[in-house]
Amino acid sequence: MSAPEGDKIEKLINPIETYPPSPEFIAGTKIPADIREHAEADRLEFWAEQARTLEWETPFTQVLDWSNPPFAKWFADGKLNVAVNCVDRHVHAGRGDKVAIHWIGEPGDTRTITYNDLYREVQRAANMLEDLGIKSGDVVTLYLPMLPETIVAMLACARIGATHSVIFGGFSSSAIRSRVDNSGAKLVITADGSLRKGRKFPLKETVDEALAEPGHSVENVIVIKRADKEIDWQEGRDLWWHDAIATTAEKHEPQAFDAEHPLFILHTSGTTGTPKGLWHSTGGYLTQVAFTFRTSFDLRDDDVFWCSADVGWVTGHSYIAYGPLANGATQIMYEGAHDYPSLDRWFEIIEEYKVTTFYTAPTAIRGFMKSGREIPLRHDLSSIRLLGSVGEPINPEAWEWFREVIGSDRAPIVDTWWQTETGSHIITPIATLDALKPGSGQKPVPGVVVEVIDEQGNRVNPGEMGLLTITEPWPSMARGIWGDEQRFIETYWSQFPGRYFAGDGAGVDLDGDLWLLGRVDDVMNVSGHRLSTTEIESTLVDHDLVAESAVIGAEDETTGQAVVGFVVIKDSQREAASQLDVEAELRAFVAKRIGAIARPRQLYVVAELPKTRSGKIMRRLLKNVADGKPAGDTSTLTDASVMAVIEEQVLARQ
Ligand code: ATP
Ligand code: MG
């Protein structure tokens, strides 16, 4: 851990152009203008008010119990049912006809699912699970594509108090097995296959492989038919979803669960190491997810929300499954790849469904920048009112492009910083209140208290960088690493007593606004100067030629560490790049923008960067290779061959 304390970077001390909210944008918002002051006046009462917007079977009397840190209890003596909150209460309030999900299959098939439909399906699915003996306290593993049934299965688990553990549908059989063993899951719900880029991928087959060795806890496997794929069948263990659901009872009487009951277990993306299996609560989680969904995205009654993440990541849990549904919103759920059958796909969906609020990741935005603005611009994207970014720092260049091209030159962007561990947004501007700064997360969510500190635990001054910590418990915080309390304490709570620290660096500008600077482990020390990878990457991407970049600090005999950059050239600039000494040009560009100290020692033009399946750049692999070591564990990479190609390129130069 190395804090970039003391160093100043340009954007923290220089005023930049900001985008204040327009009167047209603010008109009709439900967000009170004094929401932050209100939250600060009495933080716990503020969260209690948010919690009371949910339906409780037994109202809570206690807000926070922090008597055994870092294990928080929120609203602990209250009881509620998450599925009732996400479905039944909207139906009971007469909003059952509202569309919950516009589902779009990759081959072009579509389904419109209202809250009434969800009400019917979730009750049946809950009965189906109970028929199999699943009850409160059991764990159910979901290994599924992006189907309406995926959401129905999550809600059915919640309805009966079973804890779900979703495993991203691209993971291997060994990843499934280790997660099943860790959670003691009794049931796996999967599909015969998934459809991606026009091809069929195995899911059931992978589950079979995971369960081939005996000694596991799984008693049944429910299979959803999606891909019409030949599969093996284990009589007595396997059953079809459509058969089981057709023969079960229609009505299901929900039961309320303790606010602290475990709603789900979910693993981190594995960007920095072995994924950690965090578990989340019922009442506190739903409270903050529901609150941040309506506040960060300035929810309006007729919004059509779209989060492009996969349900296998926390973004999908909080802002596809629980946040939108708890608020009775309408959303898009798209099954397939962004570039199938062509790069127009997402924009066609936005145009056709008149999406108002679009939440995606910087990697997607940079991908579209790489292929050129003509593609989005041949669609009518004028329905978009608000944009959101999540997953990695968004560089100002990508922010501006996103606003201009996808946001019709007017839509505000909320850059939301948070983690699997935090359950929901922690830092984000509020688009109706803040003058937006491209590339900055700006402010903590109302009711959340963060502090940027140096290695000694002192708050940094405005204009400086440091370590991002959360100083007070928040409702949607993870309640632990499943089955490993000690690792939870050590990983997040031991560096600074009483504070949560999850490894990201941040800067505070002269206005007190926050800038996320990437992983602290990725901060470099070059001749005693601390440099942020994010800062150099952002500069590289600002160059006309560059679509994407990754920067690492490689071992260096003279300077301790040296900057090594990897860049991907924009499609439209390939021709221009071939006429130039790209390496010399970009090294000089960085030196001019940031200073000679940041000039990359080497710069590699690569075809693709290594990314996790959630789309994040895996810098540690690049660092290993630059240091002349084997790349290391590539099992959480989307495409392991990317690393092999880069390794060859680097070796050829050493
Ligand atoms: P692992 O913990 O296994 O290494 P991970 O941290 O990538 O994986 P997630 O919980 O999915 O797993 O991601 C959270 C991390 O993503 C944050 O700690 C941060 O580094 C990054 N991140 C998310 N949103 C933003 C954002 N808006 N700006 C900057 N970084 C972000
Ligand atoms: Mg992490």
Coordinates of N, CA and C in Angstrom, one line a residue, residues 310-469:
D310 N -24.0 -7.0 -16.5 CA -24.6 -8.3 -16.3 C -25.0 -8.5 -14.9
V311 N -26.1 -9.3 -14.7 CA -26.6 -9.6 -13.4 C -25.6 -10.3 -12.5
G312 N -24.6 -10.9 -13.2 CA -23.5 -11.6 -12.4 C -22.6 -10.7 -11.6
W313 N -22.7 -9.4 -11.8 CA -21.8 -8.4 -11.1 C -22.7 -7.6 -10.1
V314 N -22.1 -6.9 -9.2 CA -22.9 -6.2 -8.2 C -23.7 -5.1 -8.9
T315 N -23.2 -4.6 -10.0 CA -24.0 -3.5 -10.7 C -25.3 -4.1 -11.1
G316 N -25.3 -5.3 -11.6 CA -26.5 -6.0 -12.0 C -27.5 -6.3 -10.8
H317 N -26.9 -6.7 -9.7 CA -27.7 -7.0 -8.5 C -28.4 -5.7 -8.1
S318 N -27.7 -4.6 -8.0 CA -28.2 -3.4 -7.3 C -29.0 -2.5 -8.3
Y319 N -28.6 -2.5 -9.6 CA -29.2 -1.6 -10.5 C -29.9 -2.2 -11.7
I320 N -30.0 -3.5 -11.6 CA -31.0 -4.2 -12.5 C -32.0 -4.9 -11.7
A321 N -31.6 -5.7 -10.7 CA -32.6 -6.5 -10.0 C -33.2 -5.6 -8.9
Y322 N -32.5 -5.2 -7.9 CA -33.2 -4.6 -6.7 C -33.5 -3.1 -6.8
G323 N -32.6 -2.3 -7.3 CA -32.9 -0.8 -7.2 C -34.1 -0.5 -8.1
P324 N -34.1 -0.8 -9.3 CA -35.2 -0.5 -10.2 C -36.5 -1.1 -9.7
L325 N -36.5 -2.3 -9.3 CA -37.8 -3.0 -8.9 C -38.3 -2.5 -7.6
A326 N -37.4 -2.2 -6.7 CA -37.9 -1.6 -5.4 C -38.6 -0.3 -5.6
N327 N -38.2 0.4 -6.7 CA -38.8 1.7 -7.0 C -40.0 1.6 -8.0
G328 N -40.3 0.4 -8.4 CA -41.4 0.3 -9.4 C -41.0 0.9 -10.7
A329 N -39.8 0.9 -11.1 CA -39.4 1.5 -12.4 C -39.5 0.6 -13.6
T330 N -39.4 1.1 -14.8 CA -39.4 0.4 -16.0 C -38.0 0.3 -16.5
Q331 N -37.5 -0.9 -16.9 CA -36.2 -1.0 -17.4 C -36.0 -1.9 -18.6
I332 N -34.9 -1.8 -19.2 CA -34.5 -2.6 -20.3 C -33.6 -3.7 -19.8
M333 N -33.8 -5.0 -20.3 CA -32.8 -6.0 -20.0 C -32.4 -6.6 -21.3
Y334 N -31.2 -6.6 -21.7 CA -30.7 -7.1 -22.9 C -29.8 -8.3 -22.7
E335 N -30.1 -9.3 -23.5 CA -29.5 -10.6 -23.3 C -28.0 -10.7 -23.8
G336 N -27.8 -9.9 -24.9 CA -26.6 -10.3 -25.7 C -25.4 -9.4 -25.7
A337 N -24.6 -9.5 -26.7 CA -23.4 -8.7 -26.9 C -23.7 -7.3 -27.5
H338 N -22.9 -6.3 -27.1 CA -23.2 -5.0 -27.6 C -22.9 -4.9 -29.1
D339 N -22.1 -5.8 -29.7 CA -21.8 -5.7 -31.1 C -22.4 -6.8 -31.9
Y340 N -23.5 -7.3 -31.5 CA -24.1 -8.4 -32.3 C -25.5 -8.0 -32.7
P341 N -26.0 -8.0 -33.9 CA -25.2 -8.4 -35.0 C -24.2 -7.3 -35.5
S342 N -24.4 -6.1 -34.9 CA -23.4 -5.0 -35.4 C -23.3 -4.1 -34.2
L343 N -22.4 -3.1 -34.3 CA -22.1 -2.2 -33.3 C -23.3 -1.2 -33.1
D344 N -24.3 -1.3 -33.9 CA -25.5 -0.4 -33.8 C -26.4 -0.9 -32.7
R345 N -26.2 -2.2 -32.2 CA -27.3 -2.8 -31.4 C -27.8 -2.0 -30.2
W346 N -26.8 -1.6 -29.4 CA -27.3 -0.8 -28.2 C -28.0 0.5 -28.6
F347 N -27.6 1.1 -29.7 CA -28.2 2.4 -30.0 C -29.6 2.2 -30.6
E348 N -29.7 1.0 -31.3 CA -31.1 0.7 -31.8 C -32.0 0.5 -30.7
I349 N -31.5 -0.2 -29.6 CA -32.4 -0.4 -28.4 C -32.8 0.9 -27.8
I350 N -31.8 1.8 -27.6 CA -32.1 3.1 -27.0 C -33.1 3.8 -27.8
E351 N -33.0 3.8 -29.1 CA -33.9 4.5 -30.0 C -35.3 3.9 -30.0
E352 N -35.3 2.5 -30.1 CA -36.6 1.9 -30.2 C -37.4 2.0 -28.9
Y353 N -36.7 1.8 -27.7 CA -37.5 1.9 -26.4 C -37.5 3.2 -25.8
K354 N -36.9 4.2 -26.4 CA -36.8 5.6 -25.9 C -36.2 5.6 -24.5
V355 N -35.1 5.0 -24.4 CA -34.4 4.9 -23.1 C -34.1 6.3 -22.6
T356 N -34.4 6.6 -21.3 CA -34.2 7.9 -20.8 C -32.9 8.0 -20.0
T357 N -32.5 6.9 -19.4 CA -31.4 6.9 -18.4 C -30.5 5.7 -18.8
F358 N -29.3 5.9 -19.1 CA -28.4 4.8 -19.6 C -27.2 4.8 -18.7
Y359 N -26.9 3.6 -18.1 CA -25.9 3.4 -17.1 C -24.9 2.3 -17.7
T360 N -23.7 2.7 -17.9 CA -22.7 1.8 -18.5 C -21.3 2.0 -18.0
A361 N -20.3 1.4 -18.6 CA -19.0 1.4 -18.1 C -18.0 2.1 -19.0
P362 N -17.0 2.7 -18.5 CA -16.0 3.4 -19.3 C -15.4 2.6 -20.4
T363 N -15.3 1.3 -20.1 CA -14.7 0.4 -21.1 C -15.6 0.3 -22.4
A364 N -16.9 0.4 -22.2 CA -17.8 0.4 -23.3 C -17.8 1.7 -24.0
I365 N -17.7 2.8 -23.3 CA -17.6 4.1 -23.9 C -16.4 4.2 -24.7
R366 N -15.2 3.8 -24.2 CA -14.0 3.9 -24.9 C -14.0 3.0 -26.2
G367 N -14.7 1.8 -26.0 CA -14.9 0.9 -27.2 C -15.6 1.6 -28.3
F368 N -16.7 2.3 -28.0 CA -17.5 3.0 -29.0 C -16.7 4.2 -29.6
M369 N -15.9 4.9 -28.7 CA -15.0 5.9 -29.2 C -14.0 5.4 -30.3
K370 N -13.6 4.2 -30.0 CA -12.6 3.5 -30.8 C -13.1 3.3 -32.2
S371 N -14.4 2.9 -32.3 CA -15.0 2.6 -33.6 C -15.6 3.8 -34.3
G372 N -15.8 4.9 -33.5 CA -16.2 6.1 -34.2 C -17.6 6.6 -33.9
R373 N -17.8 7.9 -33.9 CA -19.1 8.4 -33.5 C -20.2 8.3 -34.5
E374 N -19.8 7.9 -35.8 CA -20.8 7.8 -36.8 C -21.8 6.8 -36.4
I375 N -21.4 5.7 -35.7 CA -22.3 4.6 -35.4 C -23.4 5.1 -34.5
P376 N -23.1 5.6 -33.3 CA -24.2 6.1 -32.5 C -25.0 7.2 -33.2
L377 N -24.3 8.1 -33.9 CA -25.0 9.2 -34.5 C -26.0 8.9 -35.6
R378 N -25.9 7.7 -36.1 CA -27.0 7.4 -37.1 C -28.3 6.9 -36.4
H379 N -28.4 7.1 -35.1 CA -29.6 6.7 -34.4 C -30.1 8.0 -33.6
D380 N -31.4 7.9 -33.4 CA -32.0 9.0 -32.7 C -31.9 8.7 -31.2
L381 N -31.0 9.4 -30.5 CA -30.8 9.1 -29.1 C -31.3 10.2 -28.2
S382 N -32.3 11.0 -28.8 CA -32.7 12.2 -28.1 C -33.6 11.9 -26.8
S383 N -34.0 10.6 -26.7 CA -34.8 10.3 -25.5 C -33.9 10.3 -24.2
I384 N -32.6 10.3 -24.4 CA -31.7 10.2 -23.2 C -31.6 11.5 -22.5
R385 N -31.9 11.3 -21.2 CA -32.0 12.5 -20.3 C -30.8 12.5 -19.3
L386 N -30.3 11.3 -19.0 CA -29.3 11.2 -17.9 C -28.4 10.0 -18.2
L387 N -27.1 10.2 -18.0 CA -26.2 9.1 -18.3 C -25.4 8.7 -17.0
G388 N -25.0 7.5 -16.8 CA -24.2 7.1 -15.7 C -23.1 6.2 -16.1
S389 N -22.0 6.3 -15.3 CA -20.8 5.5 -15.5 C -20.4 4.8 -14.3
V390 N -19.8 3.6 -14.4 CA -19.4 2.8 -13.3 C -18.4 1.8 -13.7
G391 N -17.5 1.5 -12.8 CA -16.6 0.3 -12.9 C -15.1 0.6 -12.9
E392 N -14.8 1.8 -13.5 CA -13.4 2.2 -13.6 C -13.4 3.7 -13.6
P393 N -12.3 4.4 -13.3 CA -12.3 5.8 -13.5 C -12.6 6.2 -14.9
I394 N -13.5 7.2 -15.1 CA -13.8 7.6 -16.5 C -12.9 8.9 -16.8
N395 N -12.1 8.8 -17.8 CA -11.2 9.9 -18.2 C -12.1 11.0 -18.8
P396 N -11.6 12.2 -18.5 CA -12.4 13.4 -19.0 C -12.8 13.3 -20.5
E397 N -11.9 12.8 -21.3 CA -12.1 12.7 -22.7 C -13.3 11.8 -23.0
A398 N -13.4 10.7 -22.3 CA -14.5 9.8 -22.5 C -15.8 10.4 -22.0
W399 N -15.7 11.1 -20.9 CA -16.8 11.8 -20.3 C -17.4 12.7 -21.3
E400 N -16.6 13.6 -21.9 CA -17.1 14.6 -22.8 C -17.7 13.9 -24.0
W401 N -17.1 12.9 -24.5 CA -17.6 12.2 -25.7 C -19.0 11.6 -25.4
F402 N -19.1 11.0 -24.2 CA -20.3 10.3 -23.8 C -21.4 11.3 -23.7
R403 N -21.2 12.5 -23.1 CA -22.2 13.5 -23.0 C -22.6 14.1 -24.4
E404 N -21.6 14.3 -25.2 CA -21.8 15.0 -26.5 C -22.5 14.0 -27.5
V405 N -22.0 12.8 -27.6 CA -22.5 11.9 -28.6 C -23.7 11.1 -28.2
I406 N -23.6 10.5 -27.0 CA -24.7 9.7 -26.5 C -25.8 10.5 -25.8
G407 N -25.3 11.6 -25.2 CA -26.2 12.4 -24.4 C -26.7 13.7 -25.2
S408 N -26.6 13.6 -26.5 CA -27.1 14.7 -27.4 C -26.6 16.1 -26.9
D409 N -25.4 16.1 -26.4 CA -24.8 17.4 -26.0 C -25.5 18.1 -24.8
R410 N -26.3 17.3 -24.1 CA -27.0 18.0 -23.0 C -27.2 17.1 -21.7
A411 N -27.1 15.8 -21.9 CA -27.5 14.9 -20.8 C -26.4 15.0 -19.7
P412 N -26.7 15.2 -18.5 CA -25.7 15.1 -17.4 C -25.2 13.7 -17.2
I413 N -24.0 13.6 -16.7 CA -23.4 12.2 -16.4 C -23.1 12.1 -15.0
V414 N -23.6 11.0 -14.3 CA -23.2 10.8 -13.0 C -22.1 9.7 -13.0
D415 N -21.0 10.0 -12.5 CA -19.9 9.0 -12.4 C -20.0 8.4 -11.0
T416 N -20.4 7.1 -10.9 CA -20.8 6.5 -9.6 C -19.6 5.6 -9.2
W417 N -19.0 5.9 -8.1 CA -17.9 5.1 -7.5 C -18.5 4.2 -6.4
W418 N -18.3 2.9 -6.5 CA -18.7 2.0 -5.4 C -18.1 0.6 -5.7
Q419 N -18.4 -0.3 -4.9 CA -17.8 -1.7 -5.0 C -18.8 -2.7 -4.6
T420 N -18.4 -4.0 -4.9 CA -19.2 -5.1 -4.4 C -19.4 -5.0 -2.9
E421 N -18.3 -4.6 -2.2 CA -18.4 -4.5 -0.8 C -19.3 -3.4 -0.3
T422 N -19.5 -2.3 -1.1 CA -20.3 -1.2 -0.6 C -21.8 -1.4 -0.9
G423 N -22.1 -2.4 -1.8 CA -23.5 -2.7 -2.1 C -24.2 -1.7 -3.0
S424 N -23.9 -0.4 -2.8 CA -24.6 0.6 -3.6 C -23.7 1.8 -3.7
H425 N -24.1 2.8 -4.5 CA -23.3 4.0 -4.7 C -22.8 4.6 -3.4
I426 N -21.6 5.0 -3.5 CA -20.9 5.7 -2.3 C -20.6 7.1 -2.7
I427 N -20.0 7.3 -3.9 CA -19.6 8.6 -4.4 C -20.3 8.9 -5.7
T428 N -21.0 9.9 -5.9 CA -21.6 10.3 -7.2 C -22.1 11.7 -7.1
P429 N -22.0 12.5 -8.2 CA -22.7 13.8 -8.1 C -24.2 13.5 -8.1
I430 N -25.0 14.5 -7.8 CA -26.4 14.5 -8.0 C -26.7 15.5 -9.1
A431 N -27.3 14.9 -10.2 CA -27.3 15.7 -11.4 C -28.2 16.9 -11.3
T432 N -29.2 16.9 -10.4 CA -30.1 18.1 -10.3 C -29.5 19.2 -9.5
L433 N -28.4 18.8 -8.7 CA -27.9 19.8 -7.8 C -26.5 20.3 -8.1
D434 N -25.7 19.5 -8.8 CA -24.2 19.8 -8.9 C -23.9 20.2 -10.3
A435 N -22.9 21.2 -10.3 CA -22.3 21.5 -11.6 C -21.2 20.4 -11.8
L436 N -21.4 19.7 -12.9 CA -20.7 18.4 -13.1 C -19.3 18.7 -13.6
K437 N -18.3 17.9 -13.1 CA -16.9 18.0 -13.5 C -16.5 16.8 -14.2
P438 N -16.2 16.9 -15.5 CA -15.8 15.6 -16.3 C -14.7 14.8 -15.6
G439 N -15.1 13.6 -15.2 CA -14.0 12.7 -14.7 C -14.0 12.7 -13.1
S440 N -14.9 13.5 -12.5 CA -14.9 13.5 -11.0 C -16.2 12.9 -10.5
G441 N -16.0 12.1 -9.4 CA -17.2 11.5 -8.7 C -17.8 12.5 -7.8
Q442 N -17.1 13.6 -7.5 CA -17.5 14.8 -6.7 C -17.9 14.5 -5.3
K443 N -19.0 13.9 -5.0 CA -19.5 14.0 -3.6 C -20.0 12.6 -3.1
P444 N -19.8 12.4 -1.7 CA -20.4 11.2 -1.2 C -21.9 11.3 -1.3
V445 N -22.5 10.1 -1.4 CA -24.0 10.0 -1.3 C -24.5 10.6 0.0
P446 N -25.6 11.3 0.0 CA -26.1 11.8 1.2 C -26.3 10.7 2.3
G447 N -25.8 10.9 3.5 CA -25.8 9.9 4.5 C -24.6 9.0 4.6
V448 N -23.6 9.2 3.6 CA -22.4 8.5 3.7 C -21.3 9.4 4.0
V449 N -20.3 9.0 4.8 CA -19.2 9.9 5.2 C -17.9 9.3 4.7
V450 N -17.2 10.0 3.8 CA -15.9 9.5 3.4 C -14.8 10.5 3.7
E451 N -13.6 10.1 3.8 CA -12.5 10.9 4.0 C -11.3 10.4 3.2
V452 N -10.5 11.4 2.6 CA -9.3 11.0 1.9 C -8.2 11.3 2.9
I453 N -7.4 10.3 3.2 CA -6.3 10.4 4.2 C -5.0 10.0 3.7
D454 N -3.9 10.4 4.4 CA -2.6 10.0 4.1 C -2.3 8.7 4.9
E455 N -1.1 8.2 4.7 CA -0.7 6.9 5.3 C -0.8 6.9 6.8
Q456 N -0.6 8.1 7.4 CA -0.7 8.2 8.9 C -2.2 8.4 9.3
G457 N -3.1 8.4 8.4 CA -4.5 8.5 8.8 C -4.9 10.0 8.9
N458 N -4.1 10.9 8.5 CA -4.5 12.3 8.5 C -5.2 12.7 7.2
R459 N -6.3 13.5 7.4 CA -7.0 14.0 6.2 C -6.1 14.8 5.3
V460 N -6.1 14.6 4.0 CA -5.2 15.4 3.1 C -5.9 16.8 2.9
N461 N -5.0 17.7 2.5 CA -5.5 19.0 2.2 C -6.1 19.1 0.8
P462 N -7.0 20.0 0.6 CA -7.6 20.2 -0.8 C -6.4 20.4 -1.8
G463 N -6.5 19.8 -2.9 CA -5.4 19.8 -3.9 C -4.5 18.6 -3.8
E464 N -4.8 17.7 -2.9 CA -3.8 16.6 -2.7 C -4.5 15.2 -2.9
M465 N -3.7 14.2 -3.1 CA -4.2 12.9 -3.3 C -3.9 12.0 -2.0
G466 N -4.7 11.0 -1.9 CA -4.5 10.1 -0.7 C -5.3 8.9 -0.9
L467 N -5.7 8.3 0.3 CA -6.4 7.0 0.3 C -7.9 7.3 0.6
L468 N -8.8 6.6 -0.1 CA -10.2 6.8 0.1 C -10.7 5.9 1.2
T469 N -11.3 6.5 2.2 CA -11.8 5.7 3.3 C -13.3 6.1 3.6

